[in-house]
Amino acid sequence: MRIFAQISYGLSGLFVLLGLYKMYAYKNDDYDNLINAYVEGDAWNLLINQGFATSYFVLALVCVVTGTSVFMYEKLNAIHRTLKGEPEPVVESPAEEVEYN
């Protein structure tokens, strides 16, 4: 489960970078070397890029919340097992079976 949380945090970093790219990288040279330009007007392109950037930032936030929730679930599950008196699982490697102390 931790690998899922780490992947989620990595994706959030990627989405933040994509959002910043949409916000700050813009070039409209009359249809040559277009960067984040979709229509003729600069104002329209900036509004479109603003929407993309907001979407990427929301995706990053969702990934951070998901990763944090997975870590919290693991911690609360470990506390619950401890309070019930169950042994904690010991995993040598991901390919092996789970053994209990």
Coordinates of C-alpha atoms in Angstrom, one line a residue:
M1 CA 0.0 0.0 0.0
R2 CA 2.9 2.4 0.6
I3 CA 4.0 2.1 -3.0
F4 CA 0.5 3.4 -4.0
A5 CA 0.9 6.4 -1.7
Q6 CA 4.4 7.1 -3.1
I7 CA 3.1 6.9 -6.7
S8 CA 0.3 9.2 -5.7
Y9 CA 2.8 11.8 -4.3
G10 CA 4.9 11.5 -7.4
L11 CA 1.9 12.1 -9.6
S12 CA 1.0 15.2 -7.6
G13 CA 4.5 16.6 -8.2
L14 CA 4.0 15.9 -12.0
F15 CA 0.7 17.6 -12.0
V16 CA 2.1 20.7 -10.2
L17 CA 4.8 20.9 -12.8
L18 CA 2.3 20.6 -15.6
G19 CA 0.1 23.3 -14.1
L20 CA 3.1 25.7 -13.7
Y21 CA 4.1 25.0 -17.3
K22 CA 0.6 25.9 -18.5
M23 CA 0.7 29.1 -16.5
Y24 CA 4.1 30.4 -17.4
A25 CA 5.0 28.9 -20.8
Y26 CA 3.3 30.8 -23.5
K27 CA 4.3 31.9 -27.0
N28 CA 2.1 33.0 -29.9
D29 CA 4.2 34.0 -32.9
D30 CA 1.6 34.1 -35.7
Y31 CA 1.2 30.3 -36.0
D32 CA 5.0 29.6 -35.9
N33 CA 6.5 27.9 -32.8
L34 CA 3.3 27.9 -30.8
I35 CA 3.6 27.1 -27.2
N36 CA 0.3 26.7 -25.3
A37 CA -1.5 28.7 -27.9
Y38 CA -4.9 27.4 -29.3
V39 CA -6.7 30.4 -30.8
E40 CA -5.6 33.8 -32.3
G41 CA -6.3 36.0 -29.3
D42 CA -3.8 36.2 -26.5
A43 CA -6.5 36.8 -23.9
W44 CA -8.4 33.7 -24.9
N45 CA -5.3 31.6 -24.8
L46 CA -4.5 32.8 -21.4
L47 CA -8.0 32.0 -20.2
I48 CA -7.7 28.5 -21.7
N49 CA -4.3 27.9 -20.0
Q50 CA -5.7 29.2 -16.7
G51 CA -8.4 26.5 -16.9
F52 CA -5.8 23.8 -17.7
A53 CA -3.5 25.0 -14.8
T54 CA -6.4 25.0 -12.3
S55 CA -7.3 21.4 -13.4
Y56 CA -3.8 20.2 -13.0
F57 CA -3.5 21.8 -9.5
V58 CA -6.8 20.2 -8.4
L59 CA -5.5 16.8 -9.7
A60 CA -2.3 17.3 -7.6
L61 CA -4.4 18.1 -4.6
V62 CA -6.5 14.9 -5.1
C63 CA -3.3 12.9 -5.4
V64 CA -1.9 14.4 -2.2
V65 CA -5.1 13.7 -0.3
T66 CA -5.2 10.1 -1.6
G67 CA -1.6 9.4 -0.6
T68 CA -2.1 10.9 2.8
S69 CA -5.2 8.8 3.3
V70 CA -3.4 5.6 2.4
F71 CA -0.7 6.4 5.0
M72 CA -3.3 7.3 7.6
Y73 CA -5.2 4.0 6.9
E74 CA -2.0 2.0 7.3
K75 CA -1.1 3.7 10.6
L76 CA -4.7 3.3 12.0
N77 CA -4.8 -0.3 10.9
A78 CA -1.5 -1.0 12.7
I79 CA -2.9 0.7 15.9
H80 CA -6.1 -1.3 15.6
R81 CA -4.1 -4.6 15.3
T82 CA -2.0 -3.7 18.3
L83 CA -5.0 -2.9 20.4
K84 CA -6.6 -6.2 19.5
G85 CA -3.4 -8.1 20.4
E86 CA -2.8 -9.4 16.9
P87 CA 0.9 -9.7 15.8
E88 CA 2.2 -7.4 13.2
P89 CA 3.0 -8.9 9.8
V90 CA 6.6 -9.2 8.9
V91 CA 7.3 -9.1 5.1
E92 CA 10.9 -9.9 4.0
S93 CA 10.2 -9.0 0.4
P94 CA 7.1 -8.2 -1.6
A95 CA 7.2 -11.6 -3.4
E96 CA 7.2 -13.7 -0.2
E97 CA 4.2 -14.7 1.8
V98 CA 3.3 -12.7 4.9
E99 CA 4.6 -14.3 8.2
Y100 CA 3.3 -13.4 11.6
N101 CA 5.5 -13.2 14.8

